[in-house]
N, CA, C and O of each residue as an XYZ file, in Angstrom:
604
protein
N       0.836     -1.187      0.000
C       0.000      0.000      0.000
C       0.874      1.241      0.000
O       1.929      1.279      0.633
N       0.420      2.243     -0.713
C       1.147      3.506     -0.762
C       1.133      4.176      0.600
O       0.146      4.093      1.330
N       2.231      4.840      0.941
C       2.265      5.519      2.245
C       1.373      6.762      2.259
O       1.053      7.327      1.214
N       0.983      7.166      3.454
C       0.334      8.452      3.663
C       1.444      9.487      3.542
O       2.460      9.388      4.231
N       1.263     10.477      2.675
C       2.276     11.503      2.458
C       1.715     12.849      2.893
O       0.654     13.270      2.432
N       2.432     13.515      3.781
C       2.017     14.834      4.256
C       3.187     15.791      4.072
O       4.297     15.531      4.537
N       2.926     16.892      3.393
C       3.920     17.951      3.181
C       3.376     19.216      3.829
O       2.261     19.648      3.534
N       4.169     19.802      4.710
C       3.730     20.973      5.450
C       4.843     22.011      5.432
O       6.022     21.677      5.543
N       4.454     23.276      5.291
C       5.423     24.377      5.278
C       4.901     25.521      6.127
O       3.697     25.686      6.322
N       5.849     26.306      6.626
C       5.465     27.513      7.354
C       6.568     28.552      7.208
O       7.753     28.219      7.199
N       6.170     29.805      7.096
C       7.121     30.910      7.065
C       7.390     31.332      8.501
O       6.477     31.422      9.322
N       8.666     31.590      8.786
C       9.094     31.909     10.145
C       9.897     33.202     10.113
O      10.738     33.396      9.235
N       9.640     34.074     11.062
C      10.316     35.371     11.115
C      11.640     35.343     11.846
O      11.900     36.179     12.711
N      12.475     34.383     11.498
C      13.840     34.319     12.027
C      14.762     33.949     10.874
O      14.313     33.350      9.897
N      16.040     34.293     10.970
C      16.968     33.889      9.916
C      17.033     32.368      9.781
O      16.833     31.643     10.755
N      17.310     31.899      8.588
C      17.396     30.458      8.331
C      18.420     29.791      9.250
O      18.201     28.667      9.702
N      19.522     30.462      9.528
C      20.557     29.873     10.390
C      20.023     29.616     11.797
O      20.386     28.622     12.426
N      19.173     30.494     12.288
C      18.582     30.325     13.623
C      17.626     29.137     13.618
O      17.657     28.302     14.522
N      16.775     29.064     12.591
C      15.833     27.947     12.483
C      16.589     26.624     12.363
O      16.231     25.641     13.013
N      17.625     26.600     11.540
C      18.398     25.369     11.365
C      19.059     24.941     12.686
O      19.002     23.770     13.062
N      19.675     25.886     13.374
C      20.347     25.567     14.625
C      19.385     24.882     15.600
O      19.777     23.958     16.314
N      18.150     25.325     15.629
C      17.147     24.762     16.526
C      16.613     23.428     16.008
O      16.536     22.458     16.762
N      16.244     23.374     14.729
C      15.656     22.161     14.147
C      16.637     21.002     14.033
O      16.224     19.842     14.012
N      17.894     21.295     13.960
C      18.881     20.234     13.761
C      19.256     19.509     15.047
O      20.084     18.599     15.030
N      18.656     19.906     16.151
C      18.862     19.240     17.434
C      17.538     18.599     17.832
O      16.607     19.286     18.251
N      17.464     17.288     17.697
C      16.213     16.576     17.965
C      15.682     16.812     19.372
O      14.466     16.801     19.568
N      16.539     17.023     20.349
C      16.067     17.244     21.715
C      15.114     18.422     21.793
O      14.253     18.458     22.673
N      15.248     19.386     20.892
C      14.346     20.543     20.866
C      12.923     20.175     20.445
O      11.986     20.932     20.701
N      12.757     19.029     19.807
C      11.426     18.612     19.353
C      10.432     18.522     20.509
O       9.232     18.707     20.306
N      10.914     18.243     21.705
C      10.023     18.135     22.861
C       9.250     19.425     23.106
O       8.166     19.390     23.690
N       9.790     20.566     22.669
C       9.141     21.857     22.885
C       8.059     22.175     21.853
O       7.230     23.054     22.092
N       8.046     21.482     20.710
C       7.101     21.896     19.675
C       6.307     20.769     19.027
O       5.337     21.054     18.324
N       6.661     19.532     19.223
C       5.930     18.417     18.603
C       4.919     17.812     19.568
O       5.287     17.308     20.629
N       3.645     17.864     19.195
C       2.570     17.328     20.029
C       2.713     15.821     20.179
O       3.078     15.117     19.238
N       2.418     15.341     21.381
C       2.420     13.909     21.632
C       3.781     13.305     21.883
O       3.882     12.138     22.261
N       4.819     14.074     21.681
C       6.169     13.553     21.889
C       6.454     13.507     23.386
O       6.472     14.538     24.059
N       6.671     12.317     23.889
C       6.872     12.148     25.325
C       8.338     12.028     25.717
O       8.730     12.425     26.814
N       9.140     11.482     24.818
C      10.563     11.281     25.129
C      11.364     11.326     23.833
O      10.906     10.871     22.785
N      12.563     11.882     23.925
C      13.417     12.012     22.749
C      14.861     11.955     23.203
O      15.276     12.724     24.070
N      15.628     11.044     22.620
C      17.046     10.928     22.932
C      17.810     10.789     21.622
O      17.489      9.931     20.800
N      18.812     11.626     21.430
C      19.627     11.586     20.219
C      21.050     11.193     20.583
O      21.629     11.726     21.530
N      21.610     10.256     19.824
C      22.993      9.823     20.027
C      23.777     10.023     18.743
O      23.380      9.480     17.712
N      24.839     10.755     18.750
C      25.258     11.591     19.862
C      24.382     12.831     19.942
O      23.736     13.209     18.965
N      24.364     13.461     21.108
C      23.590     14.684     21.312
C      24.165     15.806     20.449
O      25.305     15.736     19.988
N      23.359     16.830     20.242
C      23.810     17.985     19.469
C      23.209     17.987     18.084
O      22.249     17.264     17.820
N      23.767     18.796     17.193
C      23.230     18.877     15.831
C      23.293     17.525     15.114
O      24.229     16.749     15.310
N      22.294     17.261     14.292
C      22.258     15.990     13.562
C      23.419     15.891     12.589
O      23.955     16.893     12.116
N      23.785     14.659     12.308
C      24.770     14.369     11.277
C      24.415     13.010     10.714
O      23.644     12.270     11.325
N      24.958     12.673      9.573
C      24.679     11.372      8.981
C      24.973     10.275      9.991
O      25.993     10.303     10.679
N      24.070      9.315     10.069
C      24.159      8.146     10.946
C      23.799      8.429     12.405
O      23.919      7.536     13.245
N      23.362      9.648     12.727
C      22.879      9.908     14.085
C      21.646      9.038     14.317
O      20.897      8.744     13.385
N      21.450      8.640     15.545
C      20.300      7.790     15.897
C      19.463      8.499     16.957
O      19.985      9.132     17.874
N      18.168      8.372     16.802
C      17.240      9.026     17.713
C      16.229      7.996     18.195
O      15.666      7.245     17.399
N      16.002      7.968     19.506
C      14.951      7.127     20.074
C      13.844      8.061     20.532
O      14.092      8.999     21.291
N      12.618      7.807     20.071
C      11.523      8.675     20.472
C      10.318      7.858     20.911
O      10.073      6.755     20.422
N       9.578      8.429     21.841
C       8.319      7.863     22.291
C       7.253      8.890     21.991
O       7.309     10.021     22.476
N       6.280      8.492     21.189
C       5.238      9.384     20.703
C       3.879      8.802     21.051
O       3.646      7.606     20.875
N       2.992      9.639     21.541
C       1.624      9.230     21.842
C       0.727      9.815     20.751
O       0.628     11.033     20.600
N       0.067      8.918     19.983
C      -0.787      9.369     18.882
C      -1.965      8.415     18.735
O      -1.809      7.197     18.816
N      -3.136      8.984     18.521
C      -4.367      8.212     18.360
C      -4.537      7.166     19.466
O      -4.947      6.034     19.209
N      -4.218      7.564     20.691
C      -4.393      6.680     21.828
C      -3.344      5.589     21.979
O      -3.454      4.740     22.864
N      -2.344      5.605     21.137
C      -1.285      4.594     21.187
C       0.046      5.241     21.545
O       0.294      6.410     21.251
N       0.885      4.453     22.182
C       2.263      4.876     22.428
C       3.140      4.159     21.414
O       3.135      2.931     21.325
N       3.885      4.934     20.662
C       4.743      4.385     19.614
C       6.196      4.712     19.955
O       6.564      5.872     20.138
N       7.002      3.674     20.036
C       8.433      3.864     20.264
C       9.158      3.596     18.952
O       8.966      2.558     18.320
N       9.988      4.544     18.558
C      10.664      4.433     17.268
C      12.160      4.657     17.405
O      12.616      5.466     18.213
N      12.908      3.924     16.600
C      14.342      4.151     16.446
C      14.511      4.836     15.092
O      14.202      4.253     14.052
N      14.992      6.050     15.111
C      15.100      6.875     13.906
C      16.559      6.999     13.496
O      17.440      7.181     14.337
N      16.803      6.898     12.202
C      18.144      7.060     11.651
C      18.169      8.321     10.792
O      17.263      8.546      9.989
N      19.187      9.128     10.956
C      19.331     10.385     10.217
C      20.299     10.176      9.061
O      21.308      9.486      9.202
N      19.981     10.783      7.904
C      20.869     10.671      6.746
C      20.772     11.937      5.894
O      19.951     12.822      6.137
N      21.628     11.983      4.903
C      21.620     13.063      3.909
C      21.576     14.449      4.549
O      20.819     15.321      4.123
N      22.400     14.636      5.578
C      22.434     15.924      6.265
C      23.172     16.935      5.394
O      24.305     16.706      4.972
N      22.523     18.027      5.140
C      23.119     19.168      4.425
C      23.122     20.324      5.408
O      22.142     21.065      5.499
N      24.215     20.487      6.145
C      24.259     21.462      7.239
C      23.738     22.839      6.825
O      24.077     23.372      5.769
N      22.909     23.382      7.695
C      22.314     24.683      7.442
C      21.108     24.628      6.529
O      20.457     25.647      6.299
N      20.802     23.442      6.000
C      19.746     23.350      4.983
C      18.718     22.253      5.242
O      17.530     22.552      5.359
N      19.142     20.983      5.335
C      18.154     19.909      5.413
C      18.744     18.606      5.931
O      19.961     18.437      6.008
N      17.854     17.698      6.283
C      18.241     16.327      6.572
C      17.041     15.422      6.358
O      15.891     15.860      6.357
N      17.348     14.154      6.177
C      16.319     13.125      6.031
C      16.349     12.250      7.273
O      17.365     12.152      7.960
N      15.220     11.618      7.546
C      15.146     10.687      8.655
C      14.305      9.485      8.231
O      13.483      9.567      7.319
N      14.534      8.373      8.916
C      13.812      7.138      8.599
C      13.691      6.310      9.858
O      14.673      6.101     10.571
N      12.472      5.832     10.134
C      12.287      4.916     11.253
C      12.890      3.578     10.827
O      12.631      3.098      9.723
N      13.680      2.991     11.688
C      14.433      1.780     11.345
C      13.560      0.636     10.855
O      13.997     -0.148     10.013
N      12.329      0.522     11.363
C      11.466     -0.579     10.924
C      10.733     -0.283      9.608
O       9.934     -1.096      9.142
N      11.008      0.867      9.023
C      10.428      1.199      7.718
C       9.017      1.755      7.746
O       8.411      1.934      6.690
N       8.473      2.036      8.930
C       7.086      2.509      9.011
C       6.924      3.983      8.683
O       5.820      4.425      8.365
N       7.994      4.745      8.753
C       7.889      6.182      8.468
C       9.243      6.722      8.029
O      10.297      6.192      8.378
N       9.172      7.797      7.248
C      10.381      8.510      6.835
C       9.991      9.924      6.482
O       8.807     10.239      6.363
N      10.984     10.776      6.315
C      10.670     12.146      5.955
C      11.900     13.020      5.911
O      13.034     12.543      5.867
N      11.640     14.323      5.925
C      12.734     15.282      5.861
C      12.317     16.594      6.491
O      11.133     16.877      6.673
N      13.326     17.386      6.819
C      13.155     18.757      7.292
C      14.074     19.629      6.454
O      15.239     19.300      6.236
N      13.532     20.744      5.988
C      14.317     21.659      5.165
C      14.078     23.086      5.632
O      12.945     23.468      5.926
N      15.137     23.866      5.699
C      15.053     25.285      6.028
C      15.560     26.061      4.821
O      16.661     25.809      4.331
N      14.748     27.014      4.342
C      15.106     27.796      3.163
C      14.991     29.288      3.472
O      13.927     29.750      3.883
N      16.077     30.050      3.278
C      15.961     31.502      3.482
C      14.941     32.082      2.505
O      14.899     31.687      1.340
N      14.123     33.012      2.977
C      13.146     33.658      2.084
C      13.414     35.137      1.933
O      13.060     35.730      0.915
N      14.027     35.735      2.920
C      14.410     37.151      2.898
C      15.343     37.360      4.080
O      15.531     36.458      4.896
N      15.920     38.532      4.169
C      16.780     38.807      5.317
C      15.936     38.684      6.580
O      14.924     39.367      6.734
N      16.363     37.807      7.474
C      15.662     37.672      8.741
C      14.453     36.757      8.740
O      13.716     36.712      9.725
N      14.232     36.025      7.655
C      13.100     35.093      7.641
C      13.436     33.854      6.811
O      14.402     33.838      6.047
N      12.616     32.824      6.982
C      12.854     31.572      6.274
C      11.551     30.775      6.176
O      10.528     31.139      6.756
N      11.623     29.699      5.437
C      10.506     28.762      5.343
C      11.001     27.413      5.852
O      12.105     26.978      5.523
N      10.179     26.767      6.649
C      10.477     25.425      7.131
C       9.517     24.470      6.434
O       8.300     24.647      6.483
N      10.081     23.460      5.786
C       9.292     22.434      5.093
C       9.512     21.102      5.793
O      10.647     20.703      6.054
N       8.418     20.424      6.093
C       8.483     19.107      6.711
C       7.715     18.140      5.817
O       6.582     18.410      5.419
N       8.341     17.021      5.509
C       7.695     15.967      4.728
C       7.674     14.713      5.588
O       8.679     14.352      6.200
N       6.518     14.051      5.631
C       6.390     12.818      6.405
C       5.647     11.794      5.559
O       4.581     12.080      5.014
N       6.221     10.594      5.453
C       5.581      9.458      4.782
C       5.412      8.355      5.815
O       6.377      7.924      6.445
N       4.173      7.905      5.981
C       3.875      6.870      6.970
C       3.264      5.682      6.244
O       2.278      5.830      5.522
N       3.847      4.506      6.436
C       3.352      3.280      5.820
C       2.539      2.505      6.847
O       3.043      2.126      7.904
N       1.287      2.280      6.521
C       0.381      1.575      7.427
C       0.350      0.095      7.070
O       0.508     -0.284      5.910
N       0.144     -0.731      8.087
C       0.065     -2.172      7.843
C      -1.090     -2.760      8.650
O      -1.638     -2.103      9.535
N      -1.448     -3.985      8.339
C      -2.496     -4.675      9.069
C      -3.803     -3.896      9.078
O      -4.180     -3.280      8.082
N      -4.476     -3.930     10.192
C      -5.765     -3.227     10.328
C      -5.630     -1.723     10.184
O      -6.577     -1.044      9.785
N      -4.459     -1.203     10.506
C      -4.250      0.243     10.409
C      -4.496      0.762      8.998
O      -4.824      1.935      8.818
N      -4.341     -0.101      7.994
C      -4.586      0.332      6.606
C      -6.021      0.800      6.428
O      -6.292      1.663      5.593
N      -6.936      0.244      7.198
C      -8.337      0.652      7.113
C      -8.549      2.064      7.646
O      -9.541      2.719      7.324
N      -7.619      2.518      8.453
C      -7.717      3.851      9.050
C      -7.002      4.915      8.225
O      -6.858      6.052      8.675
N      -6.557      4.562      7.035
C      -5.758      5.466      6.205
C      -6.346      6.878      6.092
O      -5.614      7.846      6.296
N      -7.648      7.036      5.772
C      -8.181      8.401      5.663
C      -8.085      9.178      6.980
O      -7.740     10.360      6.980
N      -8.387      8.525      8.086
C      -8.305      9.175      9.390
C      -6.861      9.509      9.736
O      -6.571     10.612     10.199
N      -5.964      8.573      9.516
C      -4.549      8.796      9.819
C      -4.009      9.965      9.003
O      -3.256     10.787      9.524
N      -4.378     10.043      7.753
C      -3.930     11.132      6.887
C      -4.382     12.489      7.428
O      -3.599     13.438      7.470
N      -5.634     12.575      7.838
C      -6.179     13.825      8.383
C      -5.474     14.186      9.689
O      -5.095     15.339      9.894
N      -5.300     13.211     10.564
C      -4.669     13.467     11.861
C      -3.222     13.911     11.681
O      -2.783     14.864     12.325
N      -2.484     13.237     10.822
C      -1.082     13.623     10.603
C      -0.998     15.037     10.030
O      -0.193     15.843     10.495
N      -1.816     15.344      9.032
C      -1.779     16.680      8.420
C      -2.122     17.756      9.443
O      -1.447     18.784      9.507
N      -3.157     17.536     10.240
C      -3.560     18.522     11.251
C      -2.457     18.684     12.303
O      -2.115     19.802     12.690
N      -1.915     17.573     12.752
C      -0.864     17.616     13.769
C       0.369     18.340     13.249
O       0.955     19.156     13.961
N       0.766     18.053     12.021
C       1.944     18.718     11.448
C       1.733     20.227     11.341
O       2.643     21.000     11.642
N       0.549     20.649     10.918
C       0.266     22.100     10.838
C       0.357     22.740     12.218
O       0.964     23.799     12.376
N      -0.245     22.100     13.214
C      -0.203     22.634     14.574
C       1.226     22.646     15.111
O       1.644     23.608     15.756
N       1.965     21.587     14.847
C       3.359     21.521     15.295
C       4.184     22.653     14.692
O       4.972     23.292     15.389
N       4.002     22.897     13.399
C       4.786     23.959     12.761
C       4.387     25.339     13.279
O       5.234     26.228     13.361
N       3.134     25.535     13.625
C       2.739     26.813     14.241
C       3.410     26.962     15.615
O       3.859     28.051     15.973
N       3.474     25.864     16.383
C       4.178     25.907     17.669
C       5.665     26.182     17.456
O       6.275     26.954     18.196
N       6.241     25.545     16.441
C       7.646     25.781     16.123
C       7.880     27.255     15.805
O       8.827     27.856     16.311
N       7.026     27.837     14.972
C       7.188     29.255     14.618
C       7.132     30.134     15.870
O       7.981     31.007     16.052
N       6.134     29.908     16.734
C       6.031     30.704     17.966
C       7.286     30.534     18.823
O       7.809     31.506     19.367
N       7.763     29.295     18.939
C       8.954     29.029     19.744
C      10.166     29.746     19.176
O      10.885     30.425     19.908
N      10.399     29.601     17.875
C      11.562     30.232     17.250
C      11.505     31.763     17.337
O      12.504     32.412     17.646
N      10.335     32.323     17.063
C      10.225     33.778     17.080
C      10.360     34.324     18.502
O      10.911     35.406     18.702
N       9.860     33.580     19.485
C      10.017     34.001     20.889
C      11.495     33.916     21.284
O      12.020     34.829     21.921
N      12.167     32.820     20.908
C      13.588     32.682     21.224
C      14.411     33.786     20.571
O      15.344     34.315     21.173
N      14.060     34.123     19.349
C      14.790     35.169     18.624
C      14.615     36.509     19.317
O      15.572     37.278     19.418
N      13.416     36.805     19.795
C      13.145     38.074     20.459
C      13.938     38.184     21.754
O      14.475     39.246     22.068
N      14.013     37.079     22.510
C      14.740     37.169     23.782
C      16.233     36.857     23.604
O      17.006     36.910     24.562
N      16.624     36.532     22.374
C      18.038     36.372     22.059
C      18.692     35.092     22.549
O      19.896     35.062     22.804
N      17.889     34.017     22.684
C      18.486     32.772     23.173
C      18.484     31.669     22.134
O      18.782     30.520     22.461
N      18.159     31.984     20.903
C      18.131     30.938     19.873
C      19.527     30.520     19.505
O      19.707     29.649     18.654
């Protein structure tokens, strides 16, 4: 079955370098991703090829534990990620749009199996809504950090 594909973007009023510095550290996800209960990145710090992330996510009443592998890191610009069991993959990209602002693009592909395939329409709606809300939280977080000078 084809994966559920969700592409989400948001314009952020901070320089691309500031957004990248924040997004490239998975530990920061706890501040802006809904349902994320635990996040550990090895090694800690900015992502790099072969970095590994363990996350615990609560979604649709379920707790999902995932081992994530990072690849194709383009410092200051983008990286790809993939859940080790093949159930999900995606990317994060930061693109300068003007002096002092940028666009953040998030792509997520989720492959459903078993009975979950029957929930495909619901899962698609929930993922899209959650991603939009997450990116709005990310924008508020980044812009607040930029204002107080701690980004």
